[in-house]
PDB file of C-alpha atoms in Angstrom:
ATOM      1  CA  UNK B   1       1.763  17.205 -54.324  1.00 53.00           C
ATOM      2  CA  UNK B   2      -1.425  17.359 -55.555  1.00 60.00           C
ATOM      3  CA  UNK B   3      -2.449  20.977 -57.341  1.00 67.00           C
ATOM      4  CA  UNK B   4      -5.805  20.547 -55.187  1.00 72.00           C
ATOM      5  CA  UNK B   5      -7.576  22.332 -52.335  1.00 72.00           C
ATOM      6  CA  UNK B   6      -5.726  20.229 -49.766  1.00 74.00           C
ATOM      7  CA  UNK B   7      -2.289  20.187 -51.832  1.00 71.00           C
ATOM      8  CA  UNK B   8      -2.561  23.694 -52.004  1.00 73.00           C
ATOM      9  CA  UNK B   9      -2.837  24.474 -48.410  1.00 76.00           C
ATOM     10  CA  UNK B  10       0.598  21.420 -47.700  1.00 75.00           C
ATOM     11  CA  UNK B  11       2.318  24.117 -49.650  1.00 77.00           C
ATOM     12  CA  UNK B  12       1.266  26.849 -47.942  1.00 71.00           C
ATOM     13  CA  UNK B  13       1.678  25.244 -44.536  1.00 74.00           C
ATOM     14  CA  UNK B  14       4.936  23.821 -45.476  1.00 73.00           C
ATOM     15  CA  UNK B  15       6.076  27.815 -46.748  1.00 75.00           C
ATOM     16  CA  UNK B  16       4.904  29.199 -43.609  1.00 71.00           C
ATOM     17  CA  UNK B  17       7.364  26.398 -41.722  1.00 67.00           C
ATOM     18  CA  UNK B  18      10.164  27.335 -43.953  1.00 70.00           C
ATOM     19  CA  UNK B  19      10.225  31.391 -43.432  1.00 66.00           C
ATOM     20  CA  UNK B  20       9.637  30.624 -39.590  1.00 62.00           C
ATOM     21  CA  UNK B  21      12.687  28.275 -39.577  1.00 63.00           C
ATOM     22  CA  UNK B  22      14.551  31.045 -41.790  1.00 62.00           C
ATOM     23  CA  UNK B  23      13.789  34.286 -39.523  1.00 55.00           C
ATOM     24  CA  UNK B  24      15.035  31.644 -36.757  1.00 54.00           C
ATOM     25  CA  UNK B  25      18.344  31.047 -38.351  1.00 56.00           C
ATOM     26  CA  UNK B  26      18.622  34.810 -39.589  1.00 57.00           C
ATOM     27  CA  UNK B  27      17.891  35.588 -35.646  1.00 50.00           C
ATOM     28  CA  UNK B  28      20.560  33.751 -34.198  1.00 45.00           C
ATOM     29  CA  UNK B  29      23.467  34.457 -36.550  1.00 53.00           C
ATOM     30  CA  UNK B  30      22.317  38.262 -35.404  1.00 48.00           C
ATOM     31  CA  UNK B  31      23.500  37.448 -32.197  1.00 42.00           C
ATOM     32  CA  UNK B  32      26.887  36.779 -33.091  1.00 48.00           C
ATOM     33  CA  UNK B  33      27.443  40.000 -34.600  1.00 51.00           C
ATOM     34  CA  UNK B  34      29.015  43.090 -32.951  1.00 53.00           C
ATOM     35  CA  UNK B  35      26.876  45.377 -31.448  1.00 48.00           C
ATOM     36  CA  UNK B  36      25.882  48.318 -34.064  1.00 60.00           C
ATOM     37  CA  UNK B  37      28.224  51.422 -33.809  1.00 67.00           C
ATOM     38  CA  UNK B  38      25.147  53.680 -33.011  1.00 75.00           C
ATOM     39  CA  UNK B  39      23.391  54.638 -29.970  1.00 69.00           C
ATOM     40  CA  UNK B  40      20.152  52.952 -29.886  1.00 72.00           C
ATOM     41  CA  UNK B  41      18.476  55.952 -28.320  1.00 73.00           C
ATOM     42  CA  UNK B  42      19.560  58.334 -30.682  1.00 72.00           C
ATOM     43  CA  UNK B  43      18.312  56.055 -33.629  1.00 77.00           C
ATOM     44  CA  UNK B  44      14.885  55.856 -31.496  1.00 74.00           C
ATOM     45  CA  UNK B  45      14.682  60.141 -31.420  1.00 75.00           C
ATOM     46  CA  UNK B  46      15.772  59.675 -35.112  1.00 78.00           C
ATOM     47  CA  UNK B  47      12.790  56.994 -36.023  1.00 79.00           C
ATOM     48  CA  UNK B  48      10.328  59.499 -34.739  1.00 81.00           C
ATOM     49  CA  UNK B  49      11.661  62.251 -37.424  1.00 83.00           C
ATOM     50  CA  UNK B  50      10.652  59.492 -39.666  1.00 87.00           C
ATOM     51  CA  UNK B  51       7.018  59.572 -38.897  1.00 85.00           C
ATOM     52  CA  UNK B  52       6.385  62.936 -41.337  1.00 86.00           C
ATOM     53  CA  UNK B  53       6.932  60.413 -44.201  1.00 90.00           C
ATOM     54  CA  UNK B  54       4.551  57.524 -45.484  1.00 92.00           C
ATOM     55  CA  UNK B  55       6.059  54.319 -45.187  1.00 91.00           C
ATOM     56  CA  UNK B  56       6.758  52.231 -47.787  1.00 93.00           C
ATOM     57  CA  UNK B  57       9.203  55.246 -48.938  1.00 92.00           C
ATOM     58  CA  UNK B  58      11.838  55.330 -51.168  1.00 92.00           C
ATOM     59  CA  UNK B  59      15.446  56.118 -49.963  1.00 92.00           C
ATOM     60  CA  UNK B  60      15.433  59.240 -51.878  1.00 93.00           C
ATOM     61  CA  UNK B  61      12.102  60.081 -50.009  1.00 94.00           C
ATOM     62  CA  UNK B  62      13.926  59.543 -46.804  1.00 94.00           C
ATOM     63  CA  UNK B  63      16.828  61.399 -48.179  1.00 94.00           C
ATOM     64  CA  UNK B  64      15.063  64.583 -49.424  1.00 93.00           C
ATOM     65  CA  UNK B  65      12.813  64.438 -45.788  1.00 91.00           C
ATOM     66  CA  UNK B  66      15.418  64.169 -43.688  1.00 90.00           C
ATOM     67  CA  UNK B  67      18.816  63.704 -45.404  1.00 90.00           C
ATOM     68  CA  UNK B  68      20.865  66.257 -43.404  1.00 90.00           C
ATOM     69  CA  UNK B  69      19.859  64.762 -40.010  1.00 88.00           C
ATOM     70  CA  UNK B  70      23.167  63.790 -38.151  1.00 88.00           C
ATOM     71  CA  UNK B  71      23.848  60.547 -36.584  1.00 87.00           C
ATOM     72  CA  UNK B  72      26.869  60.112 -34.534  1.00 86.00           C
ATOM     73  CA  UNK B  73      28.658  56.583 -34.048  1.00 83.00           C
ATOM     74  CA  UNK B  74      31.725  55.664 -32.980  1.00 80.00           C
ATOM     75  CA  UNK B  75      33.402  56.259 -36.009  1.00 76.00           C
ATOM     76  CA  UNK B  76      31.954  59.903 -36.402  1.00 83.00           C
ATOM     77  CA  UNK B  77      29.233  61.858 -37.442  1.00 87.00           C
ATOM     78  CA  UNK B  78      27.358  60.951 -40.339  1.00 91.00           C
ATOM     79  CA  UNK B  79      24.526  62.673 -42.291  1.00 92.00           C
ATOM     80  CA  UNK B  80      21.842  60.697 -42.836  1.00 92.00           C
ATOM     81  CA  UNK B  81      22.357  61.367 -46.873  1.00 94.00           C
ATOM     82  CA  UNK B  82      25.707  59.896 -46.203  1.00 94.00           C
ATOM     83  CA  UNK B  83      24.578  56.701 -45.455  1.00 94.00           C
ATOM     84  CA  UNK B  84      21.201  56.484 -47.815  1.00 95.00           C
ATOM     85  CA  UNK B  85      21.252  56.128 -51.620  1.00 93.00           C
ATOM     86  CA  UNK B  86      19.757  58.937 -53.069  1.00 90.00           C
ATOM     87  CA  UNK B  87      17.781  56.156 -55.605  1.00 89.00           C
ATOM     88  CA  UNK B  88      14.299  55.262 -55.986  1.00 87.00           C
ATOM     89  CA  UNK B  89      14.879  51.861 -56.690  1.00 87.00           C
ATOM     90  CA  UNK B  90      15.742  51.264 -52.645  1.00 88.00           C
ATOM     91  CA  UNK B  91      12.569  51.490 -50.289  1.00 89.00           C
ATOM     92  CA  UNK B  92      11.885  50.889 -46.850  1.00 90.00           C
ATOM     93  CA  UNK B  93       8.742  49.435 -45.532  1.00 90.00           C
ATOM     94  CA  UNK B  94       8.760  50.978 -42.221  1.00 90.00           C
ATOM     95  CA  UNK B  95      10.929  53.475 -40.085  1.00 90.00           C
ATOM     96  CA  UNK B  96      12.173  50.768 -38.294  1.00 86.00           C
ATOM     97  CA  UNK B  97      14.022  49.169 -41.701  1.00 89.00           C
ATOM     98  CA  UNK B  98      15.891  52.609 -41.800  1.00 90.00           C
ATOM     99  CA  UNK B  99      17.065  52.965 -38.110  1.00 87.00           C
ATOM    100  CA  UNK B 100      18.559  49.613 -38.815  1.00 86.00           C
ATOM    101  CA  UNK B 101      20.150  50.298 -42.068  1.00 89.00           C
ATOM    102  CA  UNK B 102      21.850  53.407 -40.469  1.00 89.00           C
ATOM    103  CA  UNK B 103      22.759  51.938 -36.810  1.00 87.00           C
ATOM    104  CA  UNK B 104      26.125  50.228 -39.015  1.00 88.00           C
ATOM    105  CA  UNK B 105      27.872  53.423 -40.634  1.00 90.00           C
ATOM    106  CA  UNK B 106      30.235  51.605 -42.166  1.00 90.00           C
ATOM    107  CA  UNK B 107      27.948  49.262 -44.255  1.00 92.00           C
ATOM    108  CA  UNK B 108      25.130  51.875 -44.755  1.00 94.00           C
ATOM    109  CA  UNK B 109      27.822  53.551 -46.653  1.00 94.00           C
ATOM    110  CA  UNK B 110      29.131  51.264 -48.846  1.00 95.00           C
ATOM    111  CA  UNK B 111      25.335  49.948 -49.801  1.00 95.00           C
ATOM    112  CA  UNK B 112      24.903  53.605 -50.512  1.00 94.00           C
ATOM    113  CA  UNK B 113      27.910  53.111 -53.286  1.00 94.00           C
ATOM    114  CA  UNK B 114      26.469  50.125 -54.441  1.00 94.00           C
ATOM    115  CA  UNK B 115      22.826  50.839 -54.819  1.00 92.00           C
ATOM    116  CA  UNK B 116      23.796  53.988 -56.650  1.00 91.00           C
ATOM    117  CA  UNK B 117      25.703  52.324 -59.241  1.00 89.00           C
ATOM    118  CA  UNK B 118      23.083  49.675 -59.769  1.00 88.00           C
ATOM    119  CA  UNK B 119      20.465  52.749 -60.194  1.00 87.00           C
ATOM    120  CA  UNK B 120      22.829  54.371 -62.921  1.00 84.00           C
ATOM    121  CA  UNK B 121      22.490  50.743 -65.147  1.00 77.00           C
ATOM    122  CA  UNK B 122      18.539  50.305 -65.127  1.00 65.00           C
ATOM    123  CA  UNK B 123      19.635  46.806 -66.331  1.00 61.00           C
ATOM    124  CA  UNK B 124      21.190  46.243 -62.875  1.00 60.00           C
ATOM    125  CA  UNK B 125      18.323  44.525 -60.946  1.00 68.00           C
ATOM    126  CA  UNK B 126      18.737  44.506 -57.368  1.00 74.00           C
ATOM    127  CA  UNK B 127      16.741  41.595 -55.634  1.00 79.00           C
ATOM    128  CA  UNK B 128      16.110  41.555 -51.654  1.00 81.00           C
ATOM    129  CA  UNK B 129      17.980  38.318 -51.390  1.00 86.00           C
ATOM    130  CA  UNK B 130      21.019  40.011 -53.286  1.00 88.00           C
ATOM    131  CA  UNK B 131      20.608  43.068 -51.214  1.00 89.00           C
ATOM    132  CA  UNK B 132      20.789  41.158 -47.988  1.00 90.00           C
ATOM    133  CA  UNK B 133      23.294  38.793 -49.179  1.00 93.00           C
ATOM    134  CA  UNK B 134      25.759  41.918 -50.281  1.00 93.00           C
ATOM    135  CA  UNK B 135      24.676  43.368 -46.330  1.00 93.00           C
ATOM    136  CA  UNK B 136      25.910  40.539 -44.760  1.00 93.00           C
ATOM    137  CA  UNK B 137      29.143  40.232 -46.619  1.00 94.00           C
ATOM    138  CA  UNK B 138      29.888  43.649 -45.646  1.00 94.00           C
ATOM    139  CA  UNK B 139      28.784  43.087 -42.129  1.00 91.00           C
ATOM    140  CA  UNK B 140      31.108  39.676 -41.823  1.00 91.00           C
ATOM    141  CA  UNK B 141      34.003  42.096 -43.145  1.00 92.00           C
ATOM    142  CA  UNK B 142      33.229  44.686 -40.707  1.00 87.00           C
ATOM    143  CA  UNK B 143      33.611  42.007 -37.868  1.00 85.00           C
ATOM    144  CA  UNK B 144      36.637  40.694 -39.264  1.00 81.00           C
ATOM    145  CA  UNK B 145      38.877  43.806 -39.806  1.00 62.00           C
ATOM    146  CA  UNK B 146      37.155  46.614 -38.218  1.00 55.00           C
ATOM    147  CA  UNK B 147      40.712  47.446 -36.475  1.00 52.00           C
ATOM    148  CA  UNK B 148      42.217  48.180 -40.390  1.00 59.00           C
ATOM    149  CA  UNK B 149      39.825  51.305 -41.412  1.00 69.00           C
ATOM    150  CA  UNK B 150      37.376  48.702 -42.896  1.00 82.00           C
ATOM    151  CA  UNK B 151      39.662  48.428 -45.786  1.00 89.00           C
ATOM    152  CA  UNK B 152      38.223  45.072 -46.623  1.00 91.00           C
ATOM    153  CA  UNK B 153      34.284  46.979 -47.151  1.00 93.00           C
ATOM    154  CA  UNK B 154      35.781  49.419 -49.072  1.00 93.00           C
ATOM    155  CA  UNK B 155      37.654  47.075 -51.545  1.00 94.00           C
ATOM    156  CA  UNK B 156      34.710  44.797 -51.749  1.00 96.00           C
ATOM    157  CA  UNK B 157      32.674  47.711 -52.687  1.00 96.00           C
ATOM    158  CA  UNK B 158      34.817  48.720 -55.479  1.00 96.00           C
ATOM    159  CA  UNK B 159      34.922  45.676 -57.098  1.00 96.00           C
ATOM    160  CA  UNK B 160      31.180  45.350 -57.127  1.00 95.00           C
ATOM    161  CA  UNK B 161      30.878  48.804 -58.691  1.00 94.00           C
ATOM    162  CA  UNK B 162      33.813  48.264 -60.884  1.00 95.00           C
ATOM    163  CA  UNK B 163      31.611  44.888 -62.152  1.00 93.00           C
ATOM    164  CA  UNK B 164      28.543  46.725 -62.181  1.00 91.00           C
ATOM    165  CA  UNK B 165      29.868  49.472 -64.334  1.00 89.00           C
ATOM    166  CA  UNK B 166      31.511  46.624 -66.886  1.00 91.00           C
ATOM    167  CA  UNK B 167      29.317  44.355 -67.136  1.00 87.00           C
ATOM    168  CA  UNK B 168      26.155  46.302 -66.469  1.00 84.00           C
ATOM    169  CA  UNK B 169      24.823  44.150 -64.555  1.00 86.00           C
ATOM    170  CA  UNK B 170      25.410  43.342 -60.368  1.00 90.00           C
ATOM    171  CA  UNK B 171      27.355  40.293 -59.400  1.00 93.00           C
ATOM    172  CA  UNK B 172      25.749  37.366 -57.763  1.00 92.00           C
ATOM    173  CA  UNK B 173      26.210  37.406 -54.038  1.00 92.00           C
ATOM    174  CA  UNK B 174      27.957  34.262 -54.291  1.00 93.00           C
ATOM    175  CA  UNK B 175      30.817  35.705 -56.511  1.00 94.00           C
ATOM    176  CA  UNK B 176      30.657  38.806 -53.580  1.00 95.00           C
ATOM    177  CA  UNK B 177      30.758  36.300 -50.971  1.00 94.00           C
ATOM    178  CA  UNK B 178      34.106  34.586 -52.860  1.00 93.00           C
ATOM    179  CA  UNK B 179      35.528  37.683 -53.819  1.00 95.00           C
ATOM    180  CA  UNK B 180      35.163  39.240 -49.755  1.00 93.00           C
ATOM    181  CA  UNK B 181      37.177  35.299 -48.610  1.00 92.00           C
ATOM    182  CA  UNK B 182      39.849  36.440 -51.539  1.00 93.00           C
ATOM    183  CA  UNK B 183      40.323  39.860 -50.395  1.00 92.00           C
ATOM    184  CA  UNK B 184      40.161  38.280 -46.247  1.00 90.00           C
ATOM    185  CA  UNK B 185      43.274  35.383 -46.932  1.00 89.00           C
ATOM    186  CA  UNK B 186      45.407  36.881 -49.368  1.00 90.00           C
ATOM    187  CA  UNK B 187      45.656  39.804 -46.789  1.00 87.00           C
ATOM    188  CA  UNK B 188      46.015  37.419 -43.312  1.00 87.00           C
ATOM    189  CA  UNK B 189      42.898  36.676 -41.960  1.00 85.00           C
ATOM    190  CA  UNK B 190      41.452  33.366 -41.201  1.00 84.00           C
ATOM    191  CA  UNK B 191      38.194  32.477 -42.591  1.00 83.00           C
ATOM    192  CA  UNK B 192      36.805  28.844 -42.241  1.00 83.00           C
ATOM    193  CA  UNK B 193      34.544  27.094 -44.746  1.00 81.00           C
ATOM    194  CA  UNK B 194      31.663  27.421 -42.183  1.00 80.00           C
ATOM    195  CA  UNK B 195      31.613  31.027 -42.088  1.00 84.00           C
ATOM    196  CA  UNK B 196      29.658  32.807 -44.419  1.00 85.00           C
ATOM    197  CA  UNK B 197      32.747  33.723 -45.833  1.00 83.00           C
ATOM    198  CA  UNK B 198      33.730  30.429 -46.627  1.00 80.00           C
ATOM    199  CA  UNK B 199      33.370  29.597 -49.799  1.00 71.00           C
TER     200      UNK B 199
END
């Protein structure tokens, strides 16, 4: 294209089309996925705690304002530090983004892990893409053996840290993504080459 006025605003246009057709596709795989272990009305209550802070925040903001809050899920009774990294290199742009980081226990937690260890190697950059790319790979094992004490999040977890810590750097969410389908067939469960898991 052109670098003029008119090529210029193709590209934009043709961006614009792009992140519409994303959010669309983002959208409707979210309504395959289990319902989130937390009552929405309690996260609502919770949200409103929020509004003390000034959003964008960083997760150890929200920690420090309101880190022993409790949220209870079907799993048990969390803290809200227990499912936030206490790290200033995770933010939020709203109080909405952190209701829905800590409606799924299970994965808040083991981001916590993660993000912690990539704040302890300030050569571990953390990307929004990777972020949400690690999030969904715990969120596909959280569907897939949520009957087996999420064994699968946990071990997944570990290995990125364990990475992290040796190589000082975070993996790709590709090698995440292959590692999760390792962990998911050499311990019985299916997982097809269209699934996000199957690499």
């Amino acid at each position: 294209m052109a670098d003029n006025k008119n090529g210029r605003e193709a590209q934009a246009q043709n961006e614009e089309r792009r992140q519409r057709e994303r959010a669309i596709t983002e959208e409707l795989e979210r309504a395959d996925e289990p319902e989130p272990p937390v009552d929405p009305t309690q996260l609502a209550y919770f949200e409103t705690e929020l509004d003390t802070l000034e959003f964008p925040a960083t997760a150890a903001d929200v920690v420090a304002t309101v880190g022993d809050h409790e949220i209870e899920s079907v799993d048990g009774t969390y803290t809200v530090a227990d499912l936030l990294p206490d790290a200033k290199i995770e933010s939020f742009d709203s109080p909405a983004e952190v209701r829905t980081r800590v409606q799924r226990p299970t994965v808040a937690g083991a981001m916590k892990r993660v993000v912690e260890a990539a704040d302890e190697h300030q050569s571990a950059s953390f990307g929004a893409s990777q972020r949400d790319g690690y999030e969904r790979t715990f969120r596909e094992l959280r569907a897939i053996d949520a009957d087996d004490d999420d064994e699968g999040i946990r071990a997944i977890a570990d290995w990125i840290i364990e990475r992290t810590h040796e190589k000082e750097t975070l993996p790709g969410s590709r090698d995440v993504r292959r590692q999760a389908a390792k962990f998911c067939r050499s311990n019985g469960y299916s997982v097809r080459n269209d699934e996000w898991l199957g690499i």
